[in-house]
Coordinates of C-alpha atoms and ligand atoms in Angstrom, one line a residue:
X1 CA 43.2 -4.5 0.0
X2 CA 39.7 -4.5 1.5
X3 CA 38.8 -2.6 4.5
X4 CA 38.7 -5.7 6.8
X5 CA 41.8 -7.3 5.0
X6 CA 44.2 -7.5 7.7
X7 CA 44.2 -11.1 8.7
X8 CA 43.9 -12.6 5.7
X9 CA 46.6 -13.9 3.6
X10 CA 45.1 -14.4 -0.2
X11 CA 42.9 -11.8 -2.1
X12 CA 39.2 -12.6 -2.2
X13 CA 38.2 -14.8 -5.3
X14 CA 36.6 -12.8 -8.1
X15 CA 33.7 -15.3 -7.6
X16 CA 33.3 -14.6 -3.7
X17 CA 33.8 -10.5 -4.8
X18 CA 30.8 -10.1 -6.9
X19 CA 28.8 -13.1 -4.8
X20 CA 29.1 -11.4 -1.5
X21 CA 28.5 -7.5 -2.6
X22 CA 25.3 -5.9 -2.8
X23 CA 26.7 -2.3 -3.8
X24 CA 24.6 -2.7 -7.2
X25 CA 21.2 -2.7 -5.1
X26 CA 22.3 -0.9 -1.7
X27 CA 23.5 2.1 -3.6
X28 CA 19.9 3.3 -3.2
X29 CA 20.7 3.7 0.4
X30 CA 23.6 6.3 -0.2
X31 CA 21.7 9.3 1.4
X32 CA 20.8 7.2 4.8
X33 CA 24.0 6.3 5.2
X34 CA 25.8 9.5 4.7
X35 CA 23.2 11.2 7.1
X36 CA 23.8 8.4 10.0
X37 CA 27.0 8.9 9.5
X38 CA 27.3 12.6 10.1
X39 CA 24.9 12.4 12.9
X40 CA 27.6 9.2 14.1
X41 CA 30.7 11.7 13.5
X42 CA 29.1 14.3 15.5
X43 CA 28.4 12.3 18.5
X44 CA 31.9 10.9 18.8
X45 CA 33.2 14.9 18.8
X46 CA 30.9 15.6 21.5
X47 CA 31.4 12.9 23.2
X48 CA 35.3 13.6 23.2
X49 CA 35.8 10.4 21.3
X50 CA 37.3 12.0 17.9
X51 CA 38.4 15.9 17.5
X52 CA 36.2 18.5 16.5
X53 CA 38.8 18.9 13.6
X54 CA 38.2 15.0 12.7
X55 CA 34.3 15.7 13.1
X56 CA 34.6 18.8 11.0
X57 CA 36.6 17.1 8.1
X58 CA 33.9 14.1 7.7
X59 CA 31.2 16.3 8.2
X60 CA 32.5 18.6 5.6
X61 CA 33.7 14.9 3.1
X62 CA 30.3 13.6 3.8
X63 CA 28.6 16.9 2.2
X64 CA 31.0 16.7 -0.7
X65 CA 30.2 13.2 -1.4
X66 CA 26.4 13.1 -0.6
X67 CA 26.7 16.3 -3.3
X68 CA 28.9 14.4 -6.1
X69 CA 26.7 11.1 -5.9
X70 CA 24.0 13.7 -6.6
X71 CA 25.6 14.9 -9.5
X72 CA 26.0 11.6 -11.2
X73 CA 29.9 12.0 -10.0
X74 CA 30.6 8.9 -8.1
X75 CA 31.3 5.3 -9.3
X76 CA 30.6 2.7 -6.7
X77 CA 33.5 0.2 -6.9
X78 CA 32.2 -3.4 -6.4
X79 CA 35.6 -4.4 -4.1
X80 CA 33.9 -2.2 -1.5
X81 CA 31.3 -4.6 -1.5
X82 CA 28.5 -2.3 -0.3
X83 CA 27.2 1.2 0.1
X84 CA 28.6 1.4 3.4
X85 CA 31.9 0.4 2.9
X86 CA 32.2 2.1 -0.7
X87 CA 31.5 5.8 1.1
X88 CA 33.4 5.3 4.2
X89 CA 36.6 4.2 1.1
X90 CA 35.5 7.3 -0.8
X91 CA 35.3 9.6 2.3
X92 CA 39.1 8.3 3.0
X93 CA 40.2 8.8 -0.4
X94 CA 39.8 12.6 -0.1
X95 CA 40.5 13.2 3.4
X96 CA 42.6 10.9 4.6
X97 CA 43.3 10.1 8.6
X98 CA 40.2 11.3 9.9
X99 CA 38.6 9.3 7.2
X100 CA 39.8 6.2 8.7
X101 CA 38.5 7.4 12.1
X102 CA 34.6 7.5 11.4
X103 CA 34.3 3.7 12.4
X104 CA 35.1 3.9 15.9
X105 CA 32.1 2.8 18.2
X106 CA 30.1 1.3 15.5
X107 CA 29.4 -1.6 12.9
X108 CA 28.0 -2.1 9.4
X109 CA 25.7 -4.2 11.4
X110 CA 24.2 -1.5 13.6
X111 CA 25.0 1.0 10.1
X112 CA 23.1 -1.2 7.6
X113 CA 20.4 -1.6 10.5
X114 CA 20.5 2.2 10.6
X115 CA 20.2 2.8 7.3
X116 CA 17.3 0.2 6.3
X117 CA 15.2 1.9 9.1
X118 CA 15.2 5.1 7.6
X119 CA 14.8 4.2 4.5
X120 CA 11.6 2.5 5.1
X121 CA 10.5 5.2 7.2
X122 CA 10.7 7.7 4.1
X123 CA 8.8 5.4 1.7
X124 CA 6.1 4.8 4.3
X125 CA 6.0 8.9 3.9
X126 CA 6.0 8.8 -0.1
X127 CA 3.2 6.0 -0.1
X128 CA 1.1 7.6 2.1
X129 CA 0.8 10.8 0.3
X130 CA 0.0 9.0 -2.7
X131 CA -2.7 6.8 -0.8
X132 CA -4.1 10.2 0.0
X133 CA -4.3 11.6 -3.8
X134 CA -6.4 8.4 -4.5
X135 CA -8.8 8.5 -1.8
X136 CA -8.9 12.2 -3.0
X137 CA -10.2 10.9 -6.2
X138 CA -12.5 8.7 -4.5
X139 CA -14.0 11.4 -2.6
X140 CA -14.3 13.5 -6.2
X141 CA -15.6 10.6 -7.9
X142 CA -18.6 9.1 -5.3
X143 CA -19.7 13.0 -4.6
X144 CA -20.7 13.1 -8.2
X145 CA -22.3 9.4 -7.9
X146 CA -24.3 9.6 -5.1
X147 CA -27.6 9.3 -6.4
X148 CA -26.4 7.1 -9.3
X149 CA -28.2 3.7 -8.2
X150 CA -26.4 0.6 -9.4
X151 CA -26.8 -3.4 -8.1
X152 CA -24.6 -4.4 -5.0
X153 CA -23.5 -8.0 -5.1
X154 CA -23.1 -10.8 -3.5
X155 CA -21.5 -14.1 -4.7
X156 CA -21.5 -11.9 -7.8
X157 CA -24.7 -12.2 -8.0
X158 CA -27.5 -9.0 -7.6
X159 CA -28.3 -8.5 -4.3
X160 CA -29.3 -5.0 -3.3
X161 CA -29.4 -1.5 -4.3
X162 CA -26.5 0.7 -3.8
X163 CA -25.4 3.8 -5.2
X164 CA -21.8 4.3 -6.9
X165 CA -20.6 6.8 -4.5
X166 CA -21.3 3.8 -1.7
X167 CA -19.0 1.0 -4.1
X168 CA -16.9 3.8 -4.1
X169 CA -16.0 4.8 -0.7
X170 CA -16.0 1.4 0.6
X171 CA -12.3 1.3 -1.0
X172 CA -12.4 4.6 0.6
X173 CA -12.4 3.2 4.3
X174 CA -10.0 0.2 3.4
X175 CA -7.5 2.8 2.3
X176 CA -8.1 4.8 4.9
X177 CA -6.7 1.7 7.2
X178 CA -4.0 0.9 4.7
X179 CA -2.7 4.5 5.6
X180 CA -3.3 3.9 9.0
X181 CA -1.6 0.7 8.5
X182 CA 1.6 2.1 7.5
X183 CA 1.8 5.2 10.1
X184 CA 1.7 2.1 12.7
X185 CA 4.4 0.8 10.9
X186 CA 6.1 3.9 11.0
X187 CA 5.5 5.1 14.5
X188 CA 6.9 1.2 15.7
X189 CA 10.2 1.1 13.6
X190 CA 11.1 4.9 15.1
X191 CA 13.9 3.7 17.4
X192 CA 17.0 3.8 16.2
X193 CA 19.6 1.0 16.6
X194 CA 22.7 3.2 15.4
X195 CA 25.6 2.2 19.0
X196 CA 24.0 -1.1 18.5
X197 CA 27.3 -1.7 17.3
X198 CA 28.2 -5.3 15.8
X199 CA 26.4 -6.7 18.4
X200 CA 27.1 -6.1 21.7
X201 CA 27.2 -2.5 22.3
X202 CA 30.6 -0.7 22.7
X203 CA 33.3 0.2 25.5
X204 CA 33.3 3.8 24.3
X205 CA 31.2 6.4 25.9
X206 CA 28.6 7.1 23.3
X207 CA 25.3 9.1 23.6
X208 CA 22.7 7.4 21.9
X209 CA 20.1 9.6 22.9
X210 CA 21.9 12.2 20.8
X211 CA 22.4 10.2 17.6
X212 CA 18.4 9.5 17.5
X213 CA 17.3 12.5 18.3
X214 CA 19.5 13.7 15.4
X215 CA 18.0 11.4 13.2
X216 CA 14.4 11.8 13.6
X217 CA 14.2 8.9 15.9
X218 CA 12.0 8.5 19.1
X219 CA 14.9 7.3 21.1
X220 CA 17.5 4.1 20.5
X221 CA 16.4 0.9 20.7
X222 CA 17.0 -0.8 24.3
X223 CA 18.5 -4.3 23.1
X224 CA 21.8 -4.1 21.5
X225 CA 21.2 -7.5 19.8
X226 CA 17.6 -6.8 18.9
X227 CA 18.8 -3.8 17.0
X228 CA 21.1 -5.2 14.5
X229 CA 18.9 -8.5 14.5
X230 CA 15.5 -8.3 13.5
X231 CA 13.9 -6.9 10.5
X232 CA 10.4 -6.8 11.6
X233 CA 9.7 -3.6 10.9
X234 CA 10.8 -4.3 7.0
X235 CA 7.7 -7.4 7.6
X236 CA 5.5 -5.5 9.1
X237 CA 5.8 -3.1 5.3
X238 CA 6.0 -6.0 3.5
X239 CA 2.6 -6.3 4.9
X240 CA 1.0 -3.6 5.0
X241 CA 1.8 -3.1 1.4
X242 CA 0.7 -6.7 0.6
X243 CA -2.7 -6.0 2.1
X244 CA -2.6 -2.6 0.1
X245 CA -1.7 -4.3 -2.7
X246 CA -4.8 -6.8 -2.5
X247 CA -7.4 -3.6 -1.6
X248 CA -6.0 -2.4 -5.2
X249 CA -6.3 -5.6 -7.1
X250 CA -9.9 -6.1 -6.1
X251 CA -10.8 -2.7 -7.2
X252 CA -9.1 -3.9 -10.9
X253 CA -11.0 -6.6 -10.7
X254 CA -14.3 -5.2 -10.7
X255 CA -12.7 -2.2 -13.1
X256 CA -12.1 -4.9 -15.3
X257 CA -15.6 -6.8 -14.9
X258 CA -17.2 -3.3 -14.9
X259 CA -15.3 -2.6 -18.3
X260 CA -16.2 -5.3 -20.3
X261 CA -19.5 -5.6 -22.4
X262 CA -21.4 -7.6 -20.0
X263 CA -22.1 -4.8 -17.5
X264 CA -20.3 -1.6 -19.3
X265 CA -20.6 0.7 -16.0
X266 CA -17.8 2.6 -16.6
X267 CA -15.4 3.5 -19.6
X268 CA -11.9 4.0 -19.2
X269 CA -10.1 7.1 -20.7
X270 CA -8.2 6.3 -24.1
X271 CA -4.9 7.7 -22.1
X272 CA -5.8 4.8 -19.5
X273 CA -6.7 1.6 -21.9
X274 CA -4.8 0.0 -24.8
X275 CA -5.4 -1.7 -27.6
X276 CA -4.9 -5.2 -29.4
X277 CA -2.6 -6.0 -32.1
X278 CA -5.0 -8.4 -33.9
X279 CA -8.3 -7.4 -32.8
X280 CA -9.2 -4.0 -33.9
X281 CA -12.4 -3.3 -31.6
X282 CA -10.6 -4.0 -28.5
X283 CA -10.0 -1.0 -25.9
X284 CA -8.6 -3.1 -22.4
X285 CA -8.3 -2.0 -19.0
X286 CA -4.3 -3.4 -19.4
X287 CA -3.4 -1.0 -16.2
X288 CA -6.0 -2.5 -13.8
X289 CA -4.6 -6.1 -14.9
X290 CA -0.9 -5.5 -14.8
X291 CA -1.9 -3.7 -10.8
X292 CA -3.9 -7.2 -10.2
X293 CA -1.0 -9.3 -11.4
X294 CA 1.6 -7.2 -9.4
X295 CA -0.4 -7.8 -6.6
X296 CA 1.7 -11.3 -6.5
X297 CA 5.4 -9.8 -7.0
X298 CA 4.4 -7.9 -3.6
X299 CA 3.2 -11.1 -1.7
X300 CA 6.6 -12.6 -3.1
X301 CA 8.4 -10.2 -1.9
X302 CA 6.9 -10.6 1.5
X303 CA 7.2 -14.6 1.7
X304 CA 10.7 -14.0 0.1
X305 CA 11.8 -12.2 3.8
X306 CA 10.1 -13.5 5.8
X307 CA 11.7 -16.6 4.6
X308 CA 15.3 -15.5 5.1
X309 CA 14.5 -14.8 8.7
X310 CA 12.8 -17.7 9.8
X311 CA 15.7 -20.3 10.9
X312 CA 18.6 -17.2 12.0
X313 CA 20.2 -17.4 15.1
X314 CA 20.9 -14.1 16.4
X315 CA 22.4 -11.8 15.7
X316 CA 23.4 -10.6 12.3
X317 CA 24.3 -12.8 10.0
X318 CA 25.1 -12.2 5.6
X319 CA 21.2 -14.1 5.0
X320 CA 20.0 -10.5 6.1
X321 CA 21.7 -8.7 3.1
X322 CA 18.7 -10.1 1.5
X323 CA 16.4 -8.3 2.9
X324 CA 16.7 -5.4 0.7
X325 CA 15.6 -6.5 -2.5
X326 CA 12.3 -7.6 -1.5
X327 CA 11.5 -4.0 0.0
X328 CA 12.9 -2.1 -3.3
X329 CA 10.8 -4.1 -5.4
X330 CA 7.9 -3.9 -3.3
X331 CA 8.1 -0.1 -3.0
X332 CA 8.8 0.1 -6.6
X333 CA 5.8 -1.6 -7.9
X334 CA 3.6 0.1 -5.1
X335 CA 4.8 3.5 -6.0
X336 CA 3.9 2.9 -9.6
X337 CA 0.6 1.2 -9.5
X338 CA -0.8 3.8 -7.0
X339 CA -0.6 7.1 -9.4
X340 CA -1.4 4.9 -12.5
X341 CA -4.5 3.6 -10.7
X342 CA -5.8 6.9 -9.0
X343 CA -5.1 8.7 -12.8
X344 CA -7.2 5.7 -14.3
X345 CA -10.2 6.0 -11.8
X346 CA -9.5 10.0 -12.3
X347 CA -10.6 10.2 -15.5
X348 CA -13.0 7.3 -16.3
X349 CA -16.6 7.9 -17.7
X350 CA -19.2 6.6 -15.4
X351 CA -22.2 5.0 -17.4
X352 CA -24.9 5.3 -14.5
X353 CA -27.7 4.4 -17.8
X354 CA -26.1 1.0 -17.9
X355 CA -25.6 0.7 -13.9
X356 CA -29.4 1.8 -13.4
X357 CA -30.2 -1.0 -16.1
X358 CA -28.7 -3.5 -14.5
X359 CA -30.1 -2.7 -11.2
X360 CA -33.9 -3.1 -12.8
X361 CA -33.3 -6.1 -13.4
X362 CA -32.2 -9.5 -11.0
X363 CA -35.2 -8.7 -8.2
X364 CA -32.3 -6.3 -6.2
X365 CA -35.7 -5.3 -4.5
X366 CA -37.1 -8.4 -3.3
X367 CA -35.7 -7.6 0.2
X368 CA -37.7 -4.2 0.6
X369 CA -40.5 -6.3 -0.8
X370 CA -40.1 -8.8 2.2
X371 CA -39.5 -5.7 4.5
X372 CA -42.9 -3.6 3.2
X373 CA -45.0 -6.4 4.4
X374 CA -43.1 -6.7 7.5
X375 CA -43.7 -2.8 8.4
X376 CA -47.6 -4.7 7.9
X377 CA -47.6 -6.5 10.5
X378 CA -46.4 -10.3 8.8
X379 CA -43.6 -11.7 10.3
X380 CA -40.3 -11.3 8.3
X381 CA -39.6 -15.1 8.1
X382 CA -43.3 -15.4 6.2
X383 CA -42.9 -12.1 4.1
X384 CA -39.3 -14.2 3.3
X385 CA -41.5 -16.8 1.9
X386 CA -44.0 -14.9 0.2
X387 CA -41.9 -12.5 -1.8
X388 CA -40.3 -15.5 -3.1
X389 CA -42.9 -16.9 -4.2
X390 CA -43.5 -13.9 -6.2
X391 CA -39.8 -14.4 -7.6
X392 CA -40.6 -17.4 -8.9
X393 CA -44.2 -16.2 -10.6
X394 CA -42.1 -13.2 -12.1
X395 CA -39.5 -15.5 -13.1
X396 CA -42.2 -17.5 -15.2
X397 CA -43.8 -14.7 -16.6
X398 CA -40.8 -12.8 -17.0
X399 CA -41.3 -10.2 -15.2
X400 CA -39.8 -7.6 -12.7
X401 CA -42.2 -7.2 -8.8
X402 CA -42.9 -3.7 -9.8
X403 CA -44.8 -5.2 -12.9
X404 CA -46.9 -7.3 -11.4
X405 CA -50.4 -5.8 -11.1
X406 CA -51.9 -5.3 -7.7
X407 CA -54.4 -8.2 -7.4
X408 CA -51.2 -10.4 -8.8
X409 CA -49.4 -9.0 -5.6
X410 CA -52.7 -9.4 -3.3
X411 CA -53.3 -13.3 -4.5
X412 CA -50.0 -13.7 -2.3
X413 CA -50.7 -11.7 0.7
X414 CA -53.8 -9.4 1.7
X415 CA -51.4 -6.9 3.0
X416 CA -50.2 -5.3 -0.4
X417 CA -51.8 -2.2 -1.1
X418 CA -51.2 0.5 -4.0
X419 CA -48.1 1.8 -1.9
X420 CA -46.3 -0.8 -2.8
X421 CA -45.1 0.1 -6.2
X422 CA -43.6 3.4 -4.4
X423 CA -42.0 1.0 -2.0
X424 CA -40.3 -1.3 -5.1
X425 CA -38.8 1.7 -6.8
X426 CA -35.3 1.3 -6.8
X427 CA -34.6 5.2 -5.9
X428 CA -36.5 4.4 -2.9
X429 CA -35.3 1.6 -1.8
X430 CA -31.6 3.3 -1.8
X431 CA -33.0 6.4 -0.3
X432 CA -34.4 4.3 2.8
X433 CA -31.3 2.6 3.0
X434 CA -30.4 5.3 5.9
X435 CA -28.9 3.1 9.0
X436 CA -25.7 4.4 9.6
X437 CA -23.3 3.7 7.2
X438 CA -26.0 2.9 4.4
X439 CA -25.9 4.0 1.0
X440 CA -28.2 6.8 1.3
X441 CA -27.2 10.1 0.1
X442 CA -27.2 11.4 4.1
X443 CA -24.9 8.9 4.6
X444 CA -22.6 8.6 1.8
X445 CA -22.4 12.6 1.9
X446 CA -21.3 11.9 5.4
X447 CA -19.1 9.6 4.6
X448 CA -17.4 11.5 1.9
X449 CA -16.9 14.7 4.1
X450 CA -15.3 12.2 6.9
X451 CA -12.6 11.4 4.4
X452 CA -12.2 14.3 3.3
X453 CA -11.4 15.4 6.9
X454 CA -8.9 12.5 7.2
X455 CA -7.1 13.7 4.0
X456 CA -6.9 17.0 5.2
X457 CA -5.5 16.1 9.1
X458 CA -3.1 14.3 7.3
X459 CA -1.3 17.0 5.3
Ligands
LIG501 N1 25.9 -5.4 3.1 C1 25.5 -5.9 4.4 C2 24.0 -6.0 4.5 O1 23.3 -5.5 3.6 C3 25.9 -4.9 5.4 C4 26.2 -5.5 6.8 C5 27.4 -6.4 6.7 N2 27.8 -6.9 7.9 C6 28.6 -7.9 8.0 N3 29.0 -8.2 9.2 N4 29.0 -8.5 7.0 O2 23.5 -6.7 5.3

């Protein structure tokens, strides 16, 4: 009979049985929910509510069980439906009565609530930490590329010098936010909604101070019907790791772009590319692809909720069971494209030759152009005008500014002088790129070291 069989007469319909249970996918939740419930046992013995023996004997079941499912012991049994009801049947099974008294003062609703919570709460934990070994490699890689000049774009299209180190950290600081992201996350979802009960509290005198301080939490949650209700803090993940998820698959875009024979700025490490069946030349950047593409599992998995939770009444109601899928799968396919990618960037070959290339050519320093006869004296608007009509004369004569001669430069403007040609060199113009945040080396080396500082308050 199942655990809430009592007032029914028939035996649940085989189809309804395997319909209605999530024990196949909650299993992962088996630690969280034996932990609750010892922390839940020991407030009801000191609160008077059970005996200490009762407390001691779950306490002491729970151990055993957490230790056996561990061990590859345990079989879940689908007729218990879930994770919650299969231990509370398996903590029963071995020691009997008090088994049958760890349910008093509490409800799968405020358990599952419970147990969701703290489960998100650890990934947050796990995904940091691996945010931090890839902005770790960041760091590694752009202090070795600072003076390594390539073209920045816009509209894909060359646009001004940069250096690598600068492309680099500027996924630097967006990870730096997705961390920060997620410790927001983590920091809002820490109340704990365990005496919540089904709904409306309970008539027994519980401490729920106790239980959330024993489980990490900054205090319960004030709103018995908010705390077995909402699920925002499982939204708020979703989106943090969707926005993740889209920092990472523009980075494998441009690994991609900057792999293929067009621009060739970096090559990827044989471990890190595969090949073709047909095509025996190929090497392809597969990884950065199959991130980009799972980029859209994650934002499914994040419509997919908050979906579910858009028409409920409150409070709980069996829609919510389907919240957990979407947060496995979304932790899953972050927590494997986040080593992948930070191993792939880790050991890459960096062809600065073919970036420096690139960056002689497409007129990347037309705007220092335009700004060295500004520093003359012309109005920026005019020196605008001017250096593109030089554009257009190089353009013609197929030609980069730098090799036009000086009376070329002069039958433009009176104001070019031999200096100029120091002014167009590309090292220069990066170098005297040195507003704050720039890519000069001052300012990428600062940069750098101010990640580096974040990693380290972080561990
Ligand atoms: N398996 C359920 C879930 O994941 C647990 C809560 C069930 N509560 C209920 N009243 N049926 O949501």
């Amino acid at each position: 009979m199942k655990l809430w069989g009592g007032r029914f007469q028939k035996e649940t319909d085989e189809l309804v049985n395997d319909f209605n249970a999530s024990i196949h996918f909650d299993q992962r939740l088996y630690k969280e929910d034996i932990t609750g419930s010892m922390a839940h046992a020991k407030m009801l013995g000191a609160c008077g509510i059970i005996s200490g023996e009762d407390t001691e004997a779950i306490v002491k079941g729970l151990e055993e069980i957490l230790a056996d499912i561990e061990a590859g012991k345990v079989e879940f049994s689908v007729d218990n439906e879930d994770i919650h009801m299969n231990v509370e049947s398996l903590l029963t099974a071995r020691i009997g009565q008090a088994g049958k008294r760890l349910h008093t003062a509490r409800s799968r609703n405020d358990q599952v609530a419970l147990d969701f919570r703290m489960y998100v709460r650890t990934q947050i934990g796990v995904i940091i930490d691996q945010l931090l070994t890839l902005e770790t490699v960041l760091c590694r890689q752009a202090a070795k590329y600072q003076t390594a000049v390539m073209p920045g774009y816009t509209h894909l299209q060359r646009a001004q010098p940069i250096s690598f180190a600068q492309h680099l950290m500027a996924y630097g600081a967006m990870f730096k936010r997705d961390v920060q992201r997620l410790e927001d996350c983590a920091a809002r979802l820490n109340e704990c909604p365990l005496g919540c009960g089904a709904l409306a509290g309970t008539t027994y005198p519980i401490d729920r101070f106790m239980t959330a301080q024993a489980l990490g939490f900054d205090g319960p949650m004030g709103n018995s019907l908010d705390g077995v209700s909402d699920r925002d803090y499982a939204l708020e993940f979703l989106s943090a790791l969707s926005i993740l998820m889209m920092h990472l698959s523009r980075f494998s875009e441009e690994v991609i772009l900057w792999c293929s024979w067009e621009f060739k700025f970096i090559e990827l490490d044989d471990a890190y590319a595969t090949g073709s069946s047909i095509m025996p030349q190929k090497k392809n950047p597969d990884v950065a692809e199959l991130v980009r593409g799972k980029t859209g599992r994650v934002y499914g998995d994040l419509m997919g909720l908050l979906t579910v939770m858009k028409g409920l009444p409150l409070a709980y109601n069996k829609d919510m069971q389907e919240d957990k899928e979407p947060v496995f799968d979304a932790v899953d396919t972050v927590e494997m494209c986040l080593p992948v990618f930070a191993a792939m960037l880790d050991t890459m070959t960096v062809r600065t030759d073919n970036m420096r290339a690139a960056a002689g050519k497409g007129f990347i320093n037309a705007t220092d152009c335009a700004d060295y006869l500004t520093k003359k004296g012309m109005p920026f608007r005019d020196a605008y005008t001017v250096t593109g009509h030089l554009v257009a004369l190089c353009t013609a004569q197929g030609k980069t500014l730098e090799e036009l001669s000086l009376p070329e430069l002069q039958s433009v403007s009176t104001l070019f002088d031999k200096d100029v040609y120091e002014a167009l060199k590309l090292e220069n113009c990066m170098a005297l790129r040195s507003s704050f945040g720039g890519p000069a080396v001052a300012e990428t080396t600062r940069q750098i070291e101010a990640l580096e500082a974040f990693i380290q308050s972080r561990k």
